[in-house]
Amino acid sequence: MPLLELENVEARYGAIKALHGVSLTVGEGEVVALLGANGAGKTTTLRAVSGTVRKSGQVVFAGRSVARRSPQALARLGVAHVPEGRGLFTELSVWENLRMGAYIRGERKTLRAEAPRIFGYFPWMSERRDQQAGTLSGGEQQMLALARALVARPRLLMLDEPSLGLAPIVVEEIFRIVGELNTKDGLTVLVVEQNAEIALESAARAYVLEVGRVATAGTSDELRGNEAIRQSYLGY
Amino acid sequence: MAEFLQQVVSGLAVGAIYASLALALVLIYRATDVLNFAQGEMATFTTYVAWTLMNHGLSYWPAFALTLAIAFAGGVGVERVLIRPVERRPEVVIVIVTIGLLIALNGLTGWIWGADVKAFDSPFPNDTFEVGGVTISTQDVGTFGVCLATVLLLWAFFRFTTLGLAMRAVANNQNASRLVGVRVGWMLALGWGLAAVLGAVAGMMAAPTVFLDPSMMLVILIYAFAAAVLGGIDSPVGAVVGGLALGVIINLLGAYVDFVGSELRLPTALAVLLLVLLIRPSGLFGHVVVRRV
């Protein structure tokens, strides 16, 4: 049984329909990429999972139907969503952002237990825990957003364009850490990317969205190996 | 010099009341981006509740504590019942709801308790003491102390508790708060509750000197607006400093500048408000957005 299963999910923003029946699955321990052009519905698909957009259709997470659950309920079930634009608390400190990541698990106890693991992945954070999050560099902000999502030990990590606006070396570092979390801790990841090349390197499978539908899907090797798909959807 | 210091001290006492109400305004502004015009009337209403409790035989401090609890519940209730339905509307809609609440509460207060002016007990003795030649009234010290203690307790709550942190997170980024599992709606309601508590403290501290009547907080609310703008409308520290500063400034101007006297105090506050808005719109401690992308 897959950890996450979407069946015929439709979503709209007011009069504009963003998803026209998306179906996909993410297995436990998998890294799956969600690719496609701007406006294809990648972000909306993540929102449909985390409960932050109105939708119809089926969403099953860990065997439960969650289509009608609130974002808070989904966070408690173990869905961590790092949204577009990172969603940091820019006025709070690095440490306070991490505390908020642990909010649903009893922040003090959880953070005390998790901090060493987090600082292991992001050593710079331990020396700069009192810095205001809004003053971090773009790459650091993305890492803090990732760290905050990890503190609660989610079952599913959803990343929305972690590479956006970042230098290639920072992007590589972030994907390296995501890969390590997957292989070491068995973390399941659903990652949205415009940068198909780097996403396919770390994901085992990918879905390509086009105007709110799944246009094609397959393993990363299949997608990369198919010249037609590469040219029309992946753009490299 | 002694007289000057005396004026400063009594200015601080009045200023502490402005500071409490200004802080209430800032709390709600930070969470909902809206100025709560009903903040003063909410304070008046709860002060009448305290008066009723004392009339029914409760002594001052139990009545004070019970009033704070009632104010808290009332503030939470107002948010859930009146603000929640219009939460996602444009800000001007919410502002109009608070103005409606101002008028409704003012009417309700008059209807329940009558429009006549009532005396309100003070918990502090009506005497004075001297420190280095400066005569200080116990009343002023008590008022200042109670307001300051309330503000400090609130600061500690926001600084040291998980709930306080969650409320700050909600004020900073509501969507992100939802994603990490915070019940945003209840945090906003809690904010209204705490603001109502601050208002109740301000009302009960002001009532012994301004006397109880349904419009007693109207002028104080305007001072609180001026104080909040002076400090920076989104800065809690600014609201407190702004309130204290305004209290002292107004008191000194009233005492030393003849034409201000007692009649021109309110226009002076409005002049301060206007000047701040013209010269430094973000106020003394206002938020300058620091953000890198």
Short mmCIF file of C-alpha atoms in Angstrom, two decimals:
data_model
loop_
_atom_site.label_atom_id
_atom_site.label_comp_id
_atom_site.label_asym_id
_atom_site.label_seq_id
_atom_site.Cartn_x
_atom_site.Cartn_y
_atom_site.Cartn_z
CA MET A 1 0.00 0.00 0.00
CA PRO A 2 1.43 3.40 -0.93
CA LEU A 3 1.95 6.02 1.77
CA LEU A 4 0.19 8.67 -0.30
CA GLU A 5 -2.40 8.18 -2.97
CA LEU A 6 -4.24 10.85 -4.93
CA GLU A 7 -7.16 9.80 -7.07
CA ASN A 8 -8.82 12.12 -9.53
CA VAL A 9 -8.12 15.23 -7.44
CA GLU A 10 -9.59 18.45 -8.74
CA ALA A 11 -8.92 21.86 -7.25
CA ARG A 12 -9.80 25.42 -8.11
CA TYR A 13 -8.95 28.96 -7.09
CA GLY A 14 -12.23 30.82 -7.45
CA ALA A 15 -13.29 30.42 -11.06
CA ILE A 16 -9.96 29.05 -12.23
CA LYS A 17 -9.53 25.30 -12.18
CA ALA A 18 -5.96 24.37 -11.32
CA LEU A 19 -6.20 20.57 -11.18
CA HIS A 20 -8.31 18.54 -13.61
CA GLY A 21 -8.21 15.16 -11.94
CA VAL A 22 -4.70 14.32 -10.79
CA SER A 23 -3.92 10.75 -9.73
CA LEU A 24 -0.58 9.69 -8.33
CA THR A 25 1.01 7.55 -5.66
CA VAL A 26 4.06 7.85 -3.45
CA GLY A 27 5.34 4.71 -1.81
CA GLU A 28 6.82 4.52 1.70
CA GLY A 29 10.50 5.41 1.53
CA GLU A 30 10.36 6.74 -2.02
CA VAL A 31 11.58 10.04 -3.43
CA VAL A 32 9.13 11.16 -6.10
CA ALA A 33 9.47 14.29 -8.21
CA LEU A 34 6.61 16.38 -9.56
CA LEU A 35 7.71 18.18 -12.70
CA GLY A 36 6.15 20.51 -15.20
CA ALA A 37 6.02 24.07 -16.44
CA ASN A 38 4.76 27.09 -14.54
CA GLY A 39 1.04 26.83 -13.88
CA ALA A 40 0.94 23.09 -14.49
CA GLY A 41 -0.52 22.48 -11.03
CA LYS A 42 2.54 21.26 -9.14
CA THR A 43 2.13 23.62 -6.19
CA THR A 44 -1.62 23.04 -6.10
CA THR A 45 -1.06 19.29 -5.92
CA LEU A 46 1.06 19.73 -2.78
CA ARG A 47 -1.57 22.05 -1.38
CA ALA A 48 -4.24 19.46 -2.04
CA VAL A 49 -2.27 17.01 0.08
CA SER A 50 -1.58 19.42 2.96
CA GLY A 51 -5.18 20.61 3.02
CA THR A 52 -4.49 24.20 2.05
CA VAL A 53 -6.68 24.33 -1.07
CA ARG A 54 -10.32 23.39 -1.69
CA LYS A 55 -10.55 20.20 -3.66
CA SER A 56 -12.60 17.18 -4.65
CA GLY A 57 -11.46 13.62 -5.23
CA GLN A 58 -9.67 11.15 -3.01
CA VAL A 59 -6.53 11.74 -0.96
CA VAL A 60 -5.38 8.75 1.07
CA PHE A 61 -2.47 9.13 3.46
CA ALA A 62 -1.18 6.14 5.45
CA GLY A 63 -4.40 4.28 4.79
CA ARG A 64 -6.69 7.11 5.90
CA SER A 65 -8.90 9.23 3.71
CA VAL A 66 -7.69 12.77 4.43
CA ALA A 67 -9.33 14.83 1.68
CA ARG A 68 -11.46 16.70 4.21
CA ARG A 69 -8.88 17.10 6.97
CA SER A 70 -7.56 20.50 8.04
CA PRO A 71 -3.91 21.47 7.54
CA GLN A 72 -3.39 21.13 11.31
CA ALA A 73 -4.75 17.57 11.26
CA LEU A 74 -2.48 16.65 8.35
CA ALA A 75 0.53 18.10 10.11
CA ARG A 76 -0.32 15.91 13.10
CA LEU A 77 -0.62 12.85 10.87
CA GLY A 78 2.93 13.46 9.69
CA VAL A 79 2.71 15.53 6.52
CA ALA A 80 5.36 18.26 6.44
CA HIS A 81 4.87 20.81 3.68
CA VAL A 82 7.65 23.28 2.90
CA PRO A 83 5.63 25.67 0.77
CA GLU A 84 6.48 27.88 -2.15
CA GLY A 85 8.50 30.80 -0.79
CA ARG A 86 9.62 28.62 2.17
CA GLY A 87 7.01 29.85 4.65
CA LEU A 88 9.46 30.83 7.37
CA PHE A 89 8.57 32.95 10.36
CA THR A 90 10.84 35.76 9.25
CA GLU A 91 10.44 37.79 12.44
CA LEU A 92 11.28 34.85 14.68
CA SER A 93 14.75 33.52 15.36
CA VAL A 94 16.25 30.38 13.85
CA TRP A 95 15.66 28.53 17.12
CA GLU A 96 12.09 29.76 17.41
CA ASN A 97 11.38 28.56 13.88
CA LEU A 98 12.65 25.13 14.87
CA ARG A 99 10.49 25.23 17.99
CA MET A 100 7.47 25.89 15.78
CA GLY A 101 8.45 22.89 13.68
CA ALA A 102 8.14 20.79 16.82
CA TYR A 103 4.91 22.51 17.90
CA ILE A 104 2.62 19.53 17.28
CA ARG A 105 4.83 17.11 19.21
CA GLY A 106 5.38 19.15 22.36
CA GLU A 107 8.07 21.53 21.27
CA ARG A 108 10.45 21.57 24.23
CA LYS A 109 10.91 17.85 24.63
CA THR A 110 10.91 17.14 20.90
CA LEU A 111 13.39 19.83 20.04
CA ARG A 112 15.79 18.79 22.79
CA ALA A 113 15.78 15.30 21.32
CA GLU A 114 15.94 16.35 17.68
CA ALA A 115 18.34 19.31 17.80
CA PRO A 116 21.55 17.23 17.61
CA ARG A 117 20.29 15.42 14.50
CA ILE A 118 19.22 18.71 12.86
CA PHE A 119 22.50 20.45 13.72
CA GLY A 120 24.30 17.42 12.33
CA TYR A 121 22.80 18.14 8.94
CA PHE A 122 23.06 21.93 9.27
CA PRO A 123 26.02 22.74 11.53
CA TRP A 124 25.81 26.52 10.95
CA MET A 125 22.41 26.63 12.64
CA SER A 126 23.67 25.79 16.10
CA GLU A 127 25.90 28.88 16.25
CA ARG A 128 23.26 31.17 14.77
CA ARG A 129 20.18 30.01 16.60
CA ASP A 130 19.34 33.52 17.79
CA GLN A 131 19.56 35.15 14.36
CA GLN A 132 16.29 36.48 12.96
CA ALA A 133 15.20 34.12 10.17
CA GLY A 134 14.38 36.98 7.78
CA THR A 135 18.02 38.07 7.78
CA LEU A 136 19.40 34.70 6.63
CA SER A 137 20.56 34.25 3.05
CA GLY A 138 18.24 32.55 0.60
CA GLY A 139 20.02 29.23 0.84
CA GLU A 140 20.07 29.36 4.63
CA GLN A 141 16.37 30.16 4.66
CA GLN A 142 15.65 27.14 2.50
CA MET A 143 17.73 24.97 4.81
CA LEU A 144 15.92 26.34 7.86
CA ALA A 145 12.58 25.62 6.20
CA LEU A 146 13.76 22.07 5.57
CA ALA A 147 15.08 21.72 9.13
CA ARG A 148 11.83 23.03 10.59
CA ALA A 149 9.91 20.43 8.58
CA LEU A 150 12.19 17.66 9.83
CA VAL A 151 12.01 18.47 13.54
CA ALA A 152 8.59 16.83 13.89
CA ARG A 153 9.87 13.64 12.21
CA PRO A 154 7.30 13.65 9.42
CA ARG A 155 6.29 10.54 7.47
CA LEU A 156 6.04 12.53 4.25
CA LEU A 157 8.14 15.56 3.35
CA MET A 158 6.80 17.78 0.58
CA LEU A 159 9.17 20.37 -0.87
CA ASP A 160 7.96 23.07 -3.23
CA GLU A 161 10.76 24.23 -5.54
CA PRO A 162 13.61 24.11 -3.06
CA SER A 163 16.01 25.25 -5.80
CA LEU A 164 14.17 28.48 -6.58
CA GLY A 165 16.47 31.47 -6.70
CA LEU A 166 19.44 29.61 -5.22
CA ALA A 167 22.98 29.15 -6.45
CA PRO A 168 23.71 25.71 -8.01
CA ILE A 169 26.09 24.77 -5.21
CA VAL A 170 23.40 25.45 -2.57
CA VAL A 171 20.83 23.52 -4.59
CA GLU A 172 23.18 20.55 -4.72
CA GLU A 173 23.73 20.72 -0.98
CA ILE A 174 20.00 20.74 -0.30
CA PHE A 175 19.34 17.78 -2.58
CA ARG A 176 22.31 15.95 -1.08
CA ILE A 177 20.76 16.33 2.38
CA VAL A 178 17.33 15.24 1.13
CA GLY A 179 18.94 12.18 -0.44
CA GLU A 180 20.74 11.39 2.80
CA LEU A 181 17.52 11.71 4.80
CA ASN A 182 15.92 9.28 2.41
CA THR A 183 18.64 6.65 2.46
CA LYS A 184 19.53 6.94 6.17
CA ASP A 185 16.15 7.57 7.78
CA GLY A 186 13.89 6.17 5.06
CA LEU A 187 12.11 9.52 4.75
CA THR A 188 9.46 9.66 2.01
CA VAL A 189 9.76 12.76 -0.16
CA LEU A 190 7.53 14.38 -2.75
CA VAL A 191 9.42 17.22 -4.38
CA VAL A 192 8.14 19.82 -6.84
CA GLU A 193 10.79 21.19 -9.19
CA GLN A 194 11.19 23.28 -12.29
CA ASN A 195 14.76 22.13 -12.44
CA ALA A 196 14.03 18.66 -13.82
CA GLU A 197 17.64 17.67 -14.18
CA ILE A 198 18.52 17.88 -10.51
CA ALA A 199 15.17 16.50 -9.38
CA LEU A 200 15.50 13.40 -11.54
CA GLU A 201 18.95 12.79 -10.11
CA SER A 202 17.63 12.32 -6.59
CA ALA A 203 14.13 10.97 -7.34
CA ALA A 204 13.45 7.39 -8.32
CA ARG A 205 10.22 8.23 -10.09
CA ALA A 206 8.56 11.34 -11.42
CA TYR A 207 5.23 12.64 -12.62
CA VAL A 208 5.08 15.34 -15.27
CA LEU A 209 2.09 17.65 -14.98
CA GLU A 210 0.63 19.67 -17.80
CA VAL A 211 -2.28 22.09 -17.32
CA GLY A 212 -3.58 20.34 -14.24
CA ARG A 213 -3.25 16.75 -15.44
CA VAL A 214 -0.60 14.06 -15.25
CA ALA A 215 0.87 14.14 -18.76
CA THR A 216 3.36 11.37 -18.27
CA ALA A 217 5.00 9.39 -15.52
CA GLY A 218 7.78 6.89 -15.06
CA THR A 219 11.06 6.14 -13.42
CA SER A 220 13.69 8.83 -13.62
CA ASP A 221 15.74 6.72 -16.02
CA GLU A 222 12.78 6.19 -18.34
CA LEU A 223 11.97 9.87 -18.42
CA ARG A 224 15.57 10.91 -18.95
CA GLY A 225 16.05 8.25 -21.62
CA ASN A 226 13.08 9.31 -23.69
CA GLU A 227 14.17 12.04 -26.06
CA ALA A 228 10.61 13.18 -26.87
CA ILE A 229 9.66 13.57 -23.21
CA ARG A 230 12.90 15.31 -22.41
CA GLN A 231 12.38 17.86 -25.12
CA SER A 232 8.70 18.57 -24.72
CA TYR A 233 8.37 18.45 -20.93
CA LEU A 234 11.69 18.63 -19.20
CA GLY A 235 13.36 21.26 -21.30
CA TYR A 236 16.93 20.04 -21.25
CA MET B 1 12.96 70.84 39.75
CA ALA B 2 10.91 69.00 42.37
CA GLU B 3 7.71 70.15 40.72
CA PHE B 4 9.02 69.10 37.33
CA LEU B 5 9.78 65.60 38.61
CA GLN B 6 6.37 65.47 40.22
CA GLN B 7 4.79 66.20 36.87
CA VAL B 8 6.94 63.50 35.27
CA VAL B 9 5.88 60.94 37.87
CA SER B 10 2.19 61.66 37.50
CA GLY B 11 2.67 61.69 33.73
CA LEU B 12 4.12 58.20 33.96
CA ALA B 13 1.08 56.98 35.88
CA VAL B 14 -1.34 58.28 33.25
CA GLY B 15 1.05 57.12 30.56
CA ALA B 16 0.98 53.58 31.93
CA ILE B 17 -2.77 53.53 31.34
CA TYR B 18 -2.31 54.77 27.77
CA ALA B 19 0.46 52.20 27.34
CA SER B 20 -1.78 49.32 28.42
CA LEU B 21 -4.54 50.28 26.02
CA ALA B 22 -2.04 51.02 23.24
CA LEU B 23 -0.52 47.58 23.75
CA ALA B 24 -3.99 46.05 23.44
CA LEU B 25 -4.40 47.85 20.10
CA VAL B 26 -0.99 46.67 18.90
CA LEU B 27 -1.68 43.04 19.87
CA ILE B 28 -4.77 42.95 17.67
CA TYR B 29 -3.16 44.99 14.92
CA ARG B 30 -0.22 42.60 14.65
CA ALA B 31 -2.45 39.54 14.46
CA THR B 32 -5.23 40.87 12.23
CA ASP B 33 -3.86 44.07 10.65
CA VAL B 34 -6.83 45.94 12.03
CA LEU B 35 -7.26 48.72 14.57
CA ASN B 36 -9.90 47.72 17.09
CA PHE B 37 -11.96 50.87 17.59
CA ALA B 38 -14.04 49.07 20.22
CA GLN B 39 -11.02 48.53 22.50
CA GLY B 40 -11.97 51.48 24.71
CA GLU B 41 -15.63 50.52 25.03
CA MET B 42 -14.67 46.92 25.80
CA ALA B 43 -12.52 48.32 28.61
CA THR B 44 -15.37 50.52 29.86
CA PHE B 45 -17.80 47.60 29.84
CA THR B 46 -15.47 45.40 31.87
CA THR B 47 -14.82 48.25 34.32
CA TYR B 48 -18.57 48.44 34.93
CA VAL B 49 -18.52 44.69 35.50
CA ALA B 50 -15.86 45.25 38.18
CA TRP B 51 -18.01 47.99 39.72
CA THR B 52 -21.00 45.63 39.85
CA LEU B 53 -18.92 42.87 41.43
CA MET B 54 -17.71 45.25 44.13
CA ASN B 55 -21.26 46.48 44.67
CA HIS B 56 -22.22 42.90 45.35
CA GLY B 57 -19.77 42.73 48.19
CA LEU B 58 -16.57 41.50 46.57
CA SER B 59 -13.49 43.29 47.80
CA TYR B 60 -11.22 45.02 45.33
CA TRP B 61 -8.61 42.44 44.32
CA PRO B 62 -10.95 39.45 43.95
CA ALA B 63 -13.23 41.66 41.85
CA PHE B 64 -10.19 42.79 39.86
CA ALA B 65 -9.12 39.20 39.16
CA LEU B 66 -12.62 38.03 38.31
CA THR B 67 -13.05 41.00 35.98
CA LEU B 68 -9.87 40.06 34.12
CA ALA B 69 -11.18 36.53 33.65
CA ILE B 70 -14.51 37.86 32.38
CA ALA B 71 -12.72 40.31 30.08
CA PHE B 72 -10.64 37.48 28.66
CA ALA B 73 -13.68 35.33 27.96
CA GLY B 74 -15.47 38.35 26.50
CA GLY B 75 -12.56 39.18 24.19
CA VAL B 76 -12.36 35.60 22.95
CA GLY B 77 -16.13 35.60 22.46
CA VAL B 78 -16.10 38.84 20.48
CA GLU B 79 -13.48 37.43 18.11
CA ARG B 80 -15.29 34.12 17.63
CA VAL B 81 -18.76 35.62 17.17
CA LEU B 82 -18.20 38.97 15.48
CA ILE B 83 -14.76 38.98 13.85
CA ARG B 84 -14.50 35.37 12.65
CA PRO B 85 -17.34 35.67 10.08
CA VAL B 86 -15.63 38.66 8.42
CA GLU B 87 -12.05 37.43 8.96
CA ARG B 88 -11.28 37.02 5.26
CA ARG B 89 -12.98 40.22 4.18
CA PRO B 90 -11.06 43.40 3.38
CA GLU B 91 -9.65 45.13 6.44
CA VAL B 92 -12.06 48.02 6.15
CA VAL B 93 -14.97 45.61 6.73
CA ILE B 94 -13.42 44.43 9.99
CA VAL B 95 -12.75 48.02 11.06
CA ILE B 96 -16.40 48.84 10.48
CA VAL B 97 -17.43 45.84 12.57
CA THR B 98 -15.27 47.16 15.43
CA ILE B 99 -16.85 50.61 15.07
CA GLY B 100 -20.25 48.93 15.21
CA LEU B 101 -19.13 47.12 18.34
CA LEU B 102 -17.99 50.43 19.84
CA ILE B 103 -21.45 51.93 19.37
CA ALA B 104 -23.26 48.79 20.49
CA LEU B 105 -21.18 48.41 23.66
CA ASN B 106 -21.51 52.09 24.48
CA GLY B 107 -25.29 51.81 24.18
CA LEU B 108 -25.39 48.56 26.12
CA THR B 109 -23.33 50.02 28.94
CA GLY B 110 -25.66 52.99 29.23
CA TRP B 111 -28.72 50.74 29.06
CA ILE B 112 -27.52 48.40 31.80
CA TRP B 113 -25.87 50.83 34.20
CA GLY B 114 -27.35 54.21 33.27
CA ALA B 115 -25.63 57.27 31.92
CA ASP B 116 -24.92 58.94 35.27
CA VAL B 117 -21.35 59.26 36.46
CA LYS B 118 -20.34 56.79 39.19
CA ALA B 119 -17.44 56.75 41.60
CA PHE B 120 -15.03 53.83 41.33
CA ASP B 121 -12.89 52.72 44.24
CA SER B 122 -9.16 52.71 44.08
CA PRO B 123 -7.19 49.94 45.75
CA PHE B 124 -4.51 52.40 46.75
CA PRO B 125 -4.65 54.86 49.66
CA ASN B 126 -5.17 58.46 48.75
CA ASP B 127 -1.96 59.77 50.30
CA THR B 128 1.47 60.94 49.26
CA PHE B 129 5.06 60.31 50.25
CA GLU B 130 8.27 62.12 49.58
CA VAL B 131 11.41 60.96 47.83
CA GLY B 132 14.23 63.49 47.76
CA GLY B 133 11.91 66.46 47.91
CA VAL B 134 9.56 65.09 45.26
CA THR B 135 6.02 64.46 46.46
CA ILE B 136 4.67 61.28 44.96
CA SER B 137 1.11 60.07 45.26
CA THR B 138 0.61 56.44 46.25
CA GLN B 139 -2.20 56.35 43.72
CA ASP B 140 0.21 57.13 40.88
CA VAL B 141 2.74 54.55 41.99
CA GLY B 142 0.05 51.91 42.32
CA THR B 143 -1.43 52.63 38.90
CA PHE B 144 1.98 52.57 37.29
CA GLY B 145 2.91 49.37 39.12
CA VAL B 146 -0.24 47.46 38.17
CA CYS B 147 0.00 48.45 34.49
CA LEU B 148 3.70 47.67 34.36
CA ALA B 149 3.20 44.29 36.06
CA THR B 150 0.51 43.39 33.53
CA VAL B 151 2.73 44.36 30.61
CA LEU B 152 5.67 42.41 32.02
CA LEU B 153 3.55 39.31 32.61
CA LEU B 154 2.33 39.51 29.05
CA TRP B 155 5.88 39.95 27.79
CA ALA B 156 6.98 36.86 29.71
CA PHE B 157 4.03 34.94 28.29
CA PHE B 158 5.02 35.79 24.72
CA ARG B 159 8.70 35.25 25.39
CA PHE B 160 8.75 32.04 27.37
CA THR B 161 5.68 29.93 26.63
CA THR B 162 4.89 27.71 23.68
CA LEU B 163 1.47 29.32 23.35
CA GLY B 164 3.04 32.78 23.28
CA LEU B 165 5.47 31.64 20.61
CA ALA B 166 2.63 30.20 18.55
CA MET B 167 0.76 33.51 18.80
CA ARG B 168 3.83 35.39 17.58
CA ALA B 169 4.17 32.88 14.74
CA VAL B 170 0.55 33.48 13.73
CA ALA B 171 1.10 37.24 13.77
CA ASN B 172 4.11 36.73 11.52
CA ASN B 173 2.81 34.18 8.99
CA GLN B 174 -0.64 32.62 9.19
CA ASN B 175 -0.22 30.16 6.33
CA ALA B 176 3.03 28.80 7.67
CA SER B 177 1.43 28.51 11.11
CA ARG B 178 -1.33 26.33 9.68
CA LEU B 179 1.24 24.09 8.00
CA VAL B 180 3.10 23.44 11.24
CA GLY B 181 -0.17 22.53 12.92
CA VAL B 182 -1.23 25.68 14.78
CA ARG B 183 -4.95 26.36 15.15
CA VAL B 184 -4.75 29.87 13.77
CA GLY B 185 -8.34 30.84 14.53
CA TRP B 186 -7.98 30.11 18.22
CA MET B 187 -4.68 31.98 18.42
CA LEU B 188 -6.41 35.07 17.01
CA ALA B 189 -9.22 34.66 19.54
CA LEU B 190 -6.67 34.32 22.32
CA GLY B 191 -5.10 37.58 21.13
CA TRP B 192 -8.45 39.33 21.45
CA GLY B 193 -8.83 37.86 24.92
CA LEU B 194 -5.46 39.16 26.05
CA ALA B 195 -6.16 42.57 24.50
CA ALA B 196 -9.43 42.71 26.42
CA VAL B 197 -7.54 41.89 29.64
CA LEU B 198 -5.14 44.77 29.01
CA GLY B 199 -8.10 47.03 28.33
CA ALA B 200 -9.78 45.95 31.56
CA VAL B 201 -6.63 46.78 33.53
CA ALA B 202 -6.47 50.19 31.85
CA GLY B 203 -10.15 50.81 32.56
CA MET B 204 -9.96 49.85 36.23
CA MET B 205 -6.82 51.93 36.73
CA ALA B 206 -8.33 54.95 34.98
CA ALA B 207 -11.78 54.83 36.57
CA PRO B 208 -10.88 56.20 40.04
CA THR B 209 -9.65 59.46 38.50
CA VAL B 210 -11.84 59.87 35.40
CA PHE B 211 -14.94 58.34 37.10
CA LEU B 212 -17.20 55.72 35.60
CA ASP B 213 -19.40 56.74 32.75
CA PRO B 214 -20.22 54.99 29.47
CA SER B 215 -17.83 57.17 27.48
CA MET B 216 -15.00 57.31 29.98
CA MET B 217 -12.47 55.54 27.72
CA LEU B 218 -13.19 57.55 24.60
CA VAL B 219 -10.50 60.13 25.24
CA ILE B 220 -8.09 57.53 26.62
CA LEU B 221 -8.55 55.47 23.46
CA ILE B 222 -7.50 58.47 21.37
CA TYR B 223 -4.41 58.90 23.56
CA ALA B 224 -3.75 55.18 23.14
CA PHE B 225 -4.00 55.49 19.35
CA ALA B 226 -1.56 58.39 19.46
CA ALA B 227 0.77 56.37 21.72
CA ALA B 228 0.63 53.33 19.46
CA VAL B 229 1.40 55.41 16.38
CA LEU B 230 4.17 57.23 18.22
CA GLY B 231 5.80 53.93 19.19
CA GLY B 232 5.15 52.23 15.86
CA ILE B 233 1.79 50.58 15.41
CA ASP B 234 3.24 47.09 15.04
CA SER B 235 5.69 47.32 17.95
CA PRO B 236 4.65 46.14 21.42
CA VAL B 237 7.70 47.81 22.99
CA GLY B 238 6.86 50.94 21.03
CA ALA B 239 3.30 50.97 22.37
CA VAL B 240 4.54 50.89 25.96
CA VAL B 241 7.28 53.47 25.45
CA GLY B 242 4.93 55.59 23.34
CA GLY B 243 2.24 55.47 26.02
CA LEU B 244 4.61 56.46 28.82
CA ALA B 245 6.21 59.19 26.70
CA LEU B 246 2.85 60.60 25.67
CA GLY B 247 1.64 60.63 29.28
CA VAL B 248 4.70 62.58 30.39
CA ILE B 249 4.69 64.97 27.40
CA ILE B 250 1.02 65.82 27.79
CA ASN B 251 1.38 66.31 31.52
CA LEU B 252 4.41 68.58 31.16
CA LEU B 253 2.83 70.62 28.38
CA GLY B 254 -0.32 70.98 30.44
CA ALA B 255 1.66 72.18 33.43
CA TYR B 256 4.23 74.46 31.81
CA VAL B 257 2.80 75.72 28.55
CA ASP B 258 0.06 78.09 29.57
CA PHE B 259 -2.11 77.94 26.51
CA VAL B 260 -2.25 74.14 26.59
CA GLY B 261 -3.65 74.00 30.14
CA SER B 262 -6.13 71.19 30.48
CA GLU B 263 -8.35 72.05 27.51
CA LEU B 264 -5.77 71.62 24.78
CA ARG B 265 -4.31 68.32 25.97
CA LEU B 266 -6.29 66.17 23.58
CA PRO B 267 -5.55 68.35 20.53
CA THR B 268 -1.89 68.16 21.59
CA ALA B 269 -2.07 64.36 21.46
CA LEU B 270 -3.59 64.57 18.01
CA ALA B 271 -0.85 66.97 16.96
CA VAL B 272 1.72 64.43 18.14
CA LEU B 273 -0.07 61.75 16.13
CA LEU B 274 -0.08 63.91 13.02
CA LEU B 275 3.57 64.90 13.40
CA VAL B 276 4.68 61.30 13.79
CA LEU B 277 2.71 60.25 10.75
CA LEU B 278 4.28 63.06 8.74
CA ILE B 279 7.88 62.73 9.90
CA ARG B 280 8.29 59.09 10.77
CA PRO B 281 5.30 57.01 9.67
CA SER B 282 6.73 53.80 11.12
CA GLY B 283 6.98 55.38 14.59
CA LEU B 284 9.86 55.20 17.04
CA PHE B 285 10.11 51.41 17.13
CA GLY B 286 8.16 50.66 14.00
CA HIS B 287 8.94 47.70 11.86
CA VAL B 288 11.41 48.18 9.07
CA VAL B 289 11.08 45.07 6.96
CA VAL B 290 14.36 43.21 6.97
CA ARG B 291 14.18 40.46 4.42
CA ARG B 292 16.53 38.90 1.95
CA VAL B 293 15.35 36.77 -0.90
#
